[in-house]
Amino acid sequence: MFLLVQRFGELMRKLWNPRNFKAHVSPHEMLQAVVLCSKKTFQITKQGDGVDFLSWFLNALHSALGGTKKKKKTIVTDVFQGSMRIFTKKLPHPDLPAEEKEQLLHNDEYQETMVESTFMYLTLDLPTAPLYKDEKEQLIIPQVPLFNILAKFNGITEKEYKTYKENFLKRFQLTKLPPYLIFCIKRFTKNNFFVEKNPTIVNFPITNVDLREYLSEEVQAVHKHTTYDLIANIVHDGKPSEGSYRIHVLHHGTGKWYELQDLQVTDILPQMITLSEAYIQIWKRRDNDETNQQGA
């Protein structure tokens, strides 16, 4: 697995080398290391899923650098890892009579439990897209504000999770925000027959997103910096199985945004970024009183 770290390190050094002779860099050796280290789960010739790859890549780098799940940190966890509290409450079976449900709720098994957990990225759930559309509504793509889907992490909002046998209510509260925060917007749902994609557009500001209210009260007092600016936005266009990816990145030196698709690079206005079907976003925390120079 250390080959992955080596090749990634080489690629980063080439990208950031001020004396680079060529204006472009080939990631081919790094991609070969990905194929090898992922045992061909991810291949150069076949498009994979962005979130699956990101999750595998961050965890693979972390463990190859000697990191562990609990104790040993690495540069990967220092940069991307946050923490949260997860509150879970088991629900009685919905078909049971009301009296029996009431009795069960007094049992220890049905009391709320809390665990502390770390995360490398936060999964944001989209509201269900409307199933039936009339002629007029056919043209309307549903939209949702970012803060609506962030409410999942406010420590109050409860969400039901179903397993094969049991149902649970869960709520989440953030306890630590990392320097770089990754959002994965859950666009795809798999059922028995096929994968469905939710086309809902998320409306988000690209600068100055304050996440203080999602931290528990005692943490708010010690967490000085909670404001984030968007630095990268990965978009999935088209159908679940045959779609394509575009990436929006902020060029920090000039404050300009660029759109990348394979070898094509074009500049893009910041206000155009929010009109796309965002799938993965990377936000950078403001750690001093820096004012952002983006033309937002």
Short mmCIF file of C-alpha atoms in Angstrom, two decimals:
data_model
loop_
_atom_site.label_atom_id
_atom_site.label_comp_id
_atom_site.label_asym_id
_atom_site.label_seq_id
_atom_site.Cartn_x
_atom_site.Cartn_y
_atom_site.Cartn_z
CA MET A 1 0.00 0.00 0.00
CA PHE A 2 2.95 2.33 0.53
CA LEU A 3 3.34 2.55 -3.26
CA LEU A 4 0.14 4.64 -3.24
CA VAL A 5 1.70 7.12 -0.80
CA GLN A 6 4.91 7.31 -2.86
CA ARG A 7 3.15 7.88 -6.18
CA PHE A 8 0.73 10.41 -4.69
CA GLY A 9 3.66 12.26 -3.06
CA GLU A 10 5.54 12.32 -6.38
CA LEU A 11 2.48 13.68 -8.19
CA MET A 12 1.99 16.43 -5.60
CA ARG A 13 5.67 17.44 -5.80
CA LYS A 14 5.50 17.59 -9.61
CA LEU A 15 2.30 19.67 -9.50
CA TRP A 16 3.74 22.19 -7.06
CA ASN A 17 7.29 22.32 -8.42
CA PRO A 18 8.03 26.02 -9.21
CA ARG A 19 10.80 24.97 -11.63
CA ASN A 20 8.64 22.57 -13.60
CA PHE A 21 9.78 22.52 -17.24
CA LYS A 22 6.40 21.42 -18.65
CA ALA A 23 3.08 23.14 -18.01
CA HIS A 24 1.34 19.78 -17.52
CA VAL A 25 1.84 16.70 -15.35
CA SER A 26 0.80 13.10 -16.10
CA PRO A 27 -0.92 11.24 -13.25
CA HIS A 28 -0.46 7.86 -15.00
CA GLU A 29 1.91 6.27 -12.45
CA MET A 30 -0.35 7.38 -9.60
CA LEU A 31 -3.38 5.86 -11.38
CA GLN A 32 -1.49 2.59 -11.89
CA ALA A 33 -0.79 2.53 -8.13
CA VAL A 34 -4.54 3.03 -7.50
CA VAL A 35 -5.41 0.03 -9.73
CA LEU A 36 -2.82 -2.13 -8.01
CA CYS A 37 -3.53 -1.09 -4.41
CA SER A 38 -7.31 -1.26 -4.80
CA LYS A 39 -6.95 -4.77 -6.33
CA LYS A 40 -8.61 -3.47 -9.51
CA THR A 41 -11.69 -2.11 -7.70
CA PHE A 42 -10.84 1.18 -9.44
CA GLN A 43 -9.57 0.99 -13.00
CA ILE A 44 -8.18 3.46 -15.54
CA THR A 45 -10.42 2.12 -18.31
CA LYS A 46 -13.69 2.14 -16.32
CA GLN A 47 -15.41 5.06 -14.59
CA GLY A 48 -15.90 4.50 -10.88
CA ASP A 49 -18.00 6.30 -8.28
CA GLY A 50 -16.48 9.51 -6.91
CA VAL A 51 -17.54 8.97 -3.28
CA ASP A 52 -16.46 5.31 -3.26
CA PHE A 53 -13.04 6.31 -4.57
CA LEU A 54 -12.62 9.26 -2.19
CA SER A 55 -13.52 7.11 0.82
CA TRP A 56 -11.15 4.30 -0.22
CA PHE A 57 -8.33 6.71 -1.12
CA LEU A 58 -8.35 8.70 2.14
CA ASN A 59 -8.52 5.54 4.27
CA ALA A 60 -5.84 3.79 2.19
CA LEU A 61 -3.45 6.76 2.53
CA HIS A 62 -4.15 6.97 6.27
CA SER A 63 -3.45 3.28 6.93
CA ALA A 64 -0.40 3.19 4.60
CA LEU A 65 1.07 6.08 6.62
CA GLY A 66 0.69 4.00 9.79
CA GLY A 67 -2.58 5.48 10.99
CA THR A 68 -5.15 3.47 12.95
CA LYS A 69 -8.89 3.86 13.49
CA LYS A 70 -8.67 5.25 17.01
CA LYS A 71 -5.26 6.28 18.32
CA LYS A 72 -2.66 6.94 15.64
CA LYS A 73 -3.16 10.08 13.59
CA THR A 74 -1.67 10.98 10.21
CA ILE A 75 -1.64 14.06 7.98
CA VAL A 76 -4.86 12.69 6.40
CA THR A 77 -6.79 12.73 9.71
CA ASP A 78 -5.21 16.07 10.74
CA VAL A 79 -6.59 17.66 7.57
CA PHE A 80 -9.96 15.95 7.02
CA GLN A 81 -11.14 14.23 10.20
CA GLY A 82 -13.87 15.67 12.37
CA SER A 83 -15.91 14.06 15.13
CA MET A 84 -19.56 13.77 16.11
CA ARG A 85 -21.92 12.27 18.65
CA ILE A 86 -24.44 9.76 17.34
CA PHE A 87 -27.60 9.27 19.41
CA THR A 88 -29.55 6.08 18.64
CA LYS A 89 -32.97 4.94 19.84
CA LYS A 90 -34.50 1.60 18.92
CA LEU A 91 -38.15 1.72 17.81
CA PRO A 92 -40.78 -0.94 18.56
CA HIS A 93 -42.08 -2.86 15.54
CA PRO A 94 -44.72 -0.70 13.78
CA ASP A 95 -47.26 -3.56 13.63
CA LEU A 96 -47.42 -4.00 17.41
CA PRO A 97 -50.48 -2.74 19.35
CA ALA A 98 -50.12 0.75 20.85
CA GLU A 99 -50.11 -0.49 24.48
CA GLU A 100 -47.34 -2.98 23.80
CA LYS A 101 -45.28 -0.29 22.07
CA GLU A 102 -45.73 1.99 25.09
CA GLN A 103 -44.50 -0.74 27.46
CA LEU A 104 -41.48 -1.57 25.32
CA LEU A 105 -40.37 2.06 25.30
CA HIS A 106 -39.67 1.76 29.05
CA ASN A 107 -37.23 -1.14 28.53
CA ASP A 108 -33.50 -0.45 28.61
CA GLU A 109 -33.19 -1.81 25.09
CA TYR A 110 -35.31 1.10 23.78
CA GLN A 111 -33.49 3.91 25.63
CA GLU A 112 -31.37 6.37 23.70
CA THR A 113 -27.64 5.56 23.54
CA MET A 114 -24.78 7.84 22.53
CA VAL A 115 -21.46 7.05 20.87
CA GLU A 116 -18.59 9.34 19.86
CA SER A 117 -17.49 8.78 16.28
CA THR A 118 -15.02 10.27 13.81
CA PHE A 119 -15.72 11.09 10.16
CA MET A 120 -13.67 11.88 7.05
CA TYR A 121 -16.69 13.35 5.25
CA LEU A 122 -20.33 14.16 6.02
CA THR A 123 -23.11 12.53 4.00
CA LEU A 124 -25.95 14.96 3.27
CA ASP A 125 -29.34 13.43 2.38
CA LEU A 126 -31.51 15.02 -0.29
CA PRO A 127 -35.29 15.24 0.10
CA THR A 128 -37.09 12.70 -2.08
CA ALA A 129 -37.60 14.03 -5.59
CA PRO A 130 -41.29 14.19 -6.64
CA LEU A 131 -42.43 10.98 -8.35
CA TYR A 132 -45.25 12.30 -10.49
CA LYS A 133 -44.98 15.41 -12.62
CA ASP A 134 -47.56 17.19 -14.69
CA GLU A 135 -46.63 18.89 -17.96
CA LYS A 136 -45.69 22.18 -16.34
CA GLU A 137 -43.72 20.63 -13.50
CA GLN A 138 -41.72 18.53 -15.94
CA LEU A 139 -39.48 21.54 -16.43
CA ILE A 140 -39.07 22.31 -12.74
CA ILE A 141 -36.02 20.76 -11.09
CA PRO A 142 -36.48 20.58 -7.31
CA GLN A 143 -34.14 22.76 -5.24
CA VAL A 144 -33.11 22.68 -1.59
CA PRO A 145 -30.96 25.11 0.47
CA LEU A 146 -27.70 23.65 1.83
CA PHE A 147 -28.73 24.57 5.40
CA ASN A 148 -31.87 22.41 5.10
CA ILE A 149 -29.83 19.28 4.41
CA LEU A 150 -27.22 20.25 7.02
CA ALA A 151 -29.98 20.18 9.68
CA LYS A 152 -29.28 16.42 9.96
CA PHE A 153 -26.27 17.41 12.13
CA ASN A 154 -27.91 19.95 14.45
CA GLY A 155 -28.32 17.45 17.30
CA ILE A 156 -32.14 17.77 17.20
CA THR A 157 -33.31 16.42 13.83
CA GLU A 158 -34.18 12.72 14.08
CA LYS A 159 -33.94 10.40 11.11
CA GLU A 160 -35.32 6.88 10.86
CA TYR A 161 -33.00 4.09 9.73
CA LYS A 162 -34.32 0.67 8.81
CA THR A 163 -32.39 -2.57 8.87
CA TYR A 164 -33.69 -5.95 7.80
CA LYS A 165 -35.18 -6.64 11.25
CA GLU A 166 -35.20 -3.42 13.25
CA ASN A 167 -35.91 0.31 13.02
CA PHE A 168 -33.89 3.04 14.73
CA LEU A 169 -34.13 6.78 15.22
CA LYS A 170 -30.81 8.58 15.01
CA ARG A 171 -29.65 12.13 15.51
CA PHE A 172 -26.19 13.59 15.00
CA GLN A 173 -24.25 16.44 16.60
CA LEU A 174 -20.83 17.64 15.51
CA THR A 175 -18.11 17.95 18.17
CA LYS A 176 -15.07 18.84 16.03
CA LEU A 177 -14.75 20.55 12.66
CA PRO A 178 -11.65 19.72 10.57
CA PRO A 179 -9.51 22.30 8.66
CA TYR A 180 -10.94 20.91 5.40
CA LEU A 181 -14.52 19.64 5.47
CA ILE A 182 -15.88 17.29 2.81
CA PHE A 183 -19.60 17.02 2.02
CA CYS A 184 -20.91 14.09 -0.01
CA ILE A 185 -24.42 14.73 -1.30
CA LYS A 186 -26.32 11.44 -1.50
CA ARG A 187 -27.67 11.48 -5.06
CA PHE A 188 -27.85 7.74 -5.70
CA THR A 189 -30.10 5.14 -4.11
CA LYS A 190 -29.79 1.46 -4.95
CA ASN A 191 -32.82 -0.75 -4.87
CA ASN A 192 -33.11 -4.40 -5.94
CA PHE A 193 -33.22 -3.68 -9.65
CA PHE A 194 -31.39 -0.46 -10.48
CA VAL A 195 -29.72 2.69 -9.23
CA GLU A 196 -31.80 5.87 -9.12
CA LYS A 197 -30.41 9.40 -9.19
CA ASN A 198 -31.94 12.35 -7.38
CA PRO A 199 -31.57 15.48 -9.59
CA THR A 200 -32.34 18.02 -6.81
CA ILE A 201 -30.16 21.13 -7.03
CA VAL A 202 -28.58 22.21 -3.73
CA ASN A 203 -28.48 26.01 -3.30
CA PHE A 204 -25.35 27.00 -1.44
CA PRO A 205 -23.30 30.16 -0.90
CA ILE A 206 -19.69 29.58 -1.98
CA THR A 207 -18.15 31.63 0.84
CA ASN A 208 -18.77 32.40 4.47
CA VAL A 209 -20.70 29.30 5.57
CA ASP A 210 -20.75 29.30 9.39
CA LEU A 211 -21.25 25.87 10.98
CA ARG A 212 -21.13 26.99 14.62
CA GLU A 213 -24.77 26.06 15.32
CA TYR A 214 -24.05 22.39 14.46
CA LEU A 215 -21.54 22.07 17.31
CA SER A 216 -22.60 21.14 20.84
CA GLU A 217 -22.73 24.11 23.23
CA GLU A 218 -19.67 23.19 25.29
CA VAL A 219 -17.64 22.76 22.08
CA GLN A 220 -18.80 26.10 20.65
CA ALA A 221 -16.99 27.90 23.48
CA VAL A 222 -13.59 26.41 22.55
CA HIS A 223 -13.99 26.13 18.76
CA LYS A 224 -12.80 29.55 17.61
CA HIS A 225 -13.09 29.18 13.85
CA THR A 226 -16.22 27.72 12.30
CA THR A 227 -16.54 29.59 8.98
CA TYR A 228 -15.85 27.80 5.69
CA ASP A 229 -15.33 28.74 2.03
CA LEU A 230 -15.86 26.37 -0.88
CA ILE A 231 -12.65 25.42 -2.72
CA ALA A 232 -13.79 22.45 -4.87
CA ASN A 233 -17.10 21.17 -6.22
CA ILE A 234 -17.45 17.82 -8.01
CA VAL A 235 -20.52 17.46 -10.21
CA HIS A 236 -22.15 14.36 -11.64
CA ASP A 237 -24.03 14.94 -14.92
CA GLY A 238 -26.34 12.50 -16.66
CA LYS A 239 -27.71 9.07 -15.76
CA PRO A 240 -26.37 7.04 -12.81
CA SER A 241 -24.74 4.37 -14.96
CA GLU A 242 -23.39 6.40 -17.86
CA GLY A 243 -22.96 9.92 -16.49
CA SER A 244 -19.80 12.00 -16.43
CA TYR A 245 -17.96 14.15 -13.88
CA ARG A 246 -16.97 17.82 -13.92
CA ILE A 247 -14.90 19.55 -11.28
CA HIS A 248 -14.94 23.20 -10.20
CA VAL A 249 -11.80 24.37 -8.42
CA LEU A 250 -10.78 27.67 -6.92
CA HIS A 251 -7.37 28.98 -7.99
CA HIS A 252 -6.30 30.44 -4.68
CA GLY A 253 -3.67 32.82 -6.09
CA THR A 254 -6.11 34.73 -8.30
CA GLY A 255 -9.43 33.94 -6.60
CA LYS A 256 -10.78 32.66 -9.95
CA TRP A 257 -12.84 29.54 -10.47
CA TYR A 258 -12.12 26.97 -13.17
CA GLU A 259 -14.10 24.04 -14.55
CA LEU A 260 -12.16 20.86 -15.37
CA GLN A 261 -13.40 17.95 -17.45
CA ASP A 262 -10.72 15.46 -18.44
CA LEU A 263 -8.13 17.62 -20.27
CA GLN A 264 -10.42 20.62 -20.80
CA VAL A 265 -9.98 23.59 -18.48
CA THR A 266 -12.26 26.64 -18.77
CA ASP A 267 -12.90 29.54 -16.46
CA ILE A 268 -16.32 29.76 -14.86
CA LEU A 269 -18.25 32.41 -12.96
CA PRO A 270 -18.77 31.53 -9.27
CA GLN A 271 -22.56 31.98 -9.58
CA MET A 272 -22.68 29.24 -12.24
CA ILE A 273 -21.26 26.65 -9.82
CA THR A 274 -24.41 26.57 -7.70
CA LEU A 275 -26.57 25.58 -10.70
CA SER A 276 -24.99 22.15 -11.04
CA GLU A 277 -25.79 18.74 -9.52
CA ALA A 278 -23.08 18.89 -6.84
CA TYR A 279 -21.96 15.46 -5.63
CA ILE A 280 -18.82 16.09 -3.54
CA GLN A 281 -17.71 19.41 -2.05
CA ILE A 282 -14.52 20.43 -0.23
CA TRP A 283 -14.70 23.41 2.12
CA LYS A 284 -11.72 25.19 3.71
CA ARG A 285 -11.95 26.60 7.21
CA ARG A 286 -10.91 30.22 7.78
CA ASP A 287 -8.37 29.94 10.59
CA ASN A 288 -7.66 33.60 11.00
CA ASP A 289 -9.52 36.76 10.11
CA GLU A 290 -8.70 36.35 6.44
CA THR A 291 -11.17 38.05 4.20
CA ASN A 292 -11.82 36.04 1.12
CA GLN A 293 -10.76 37.57 -2.16
CA GLN A 294 -13.14 35.58 -4.32
CA GLY A 295 -15.30 37.44 -6.75
CA ALA A 296 -18.39 35.86 -5.27
#
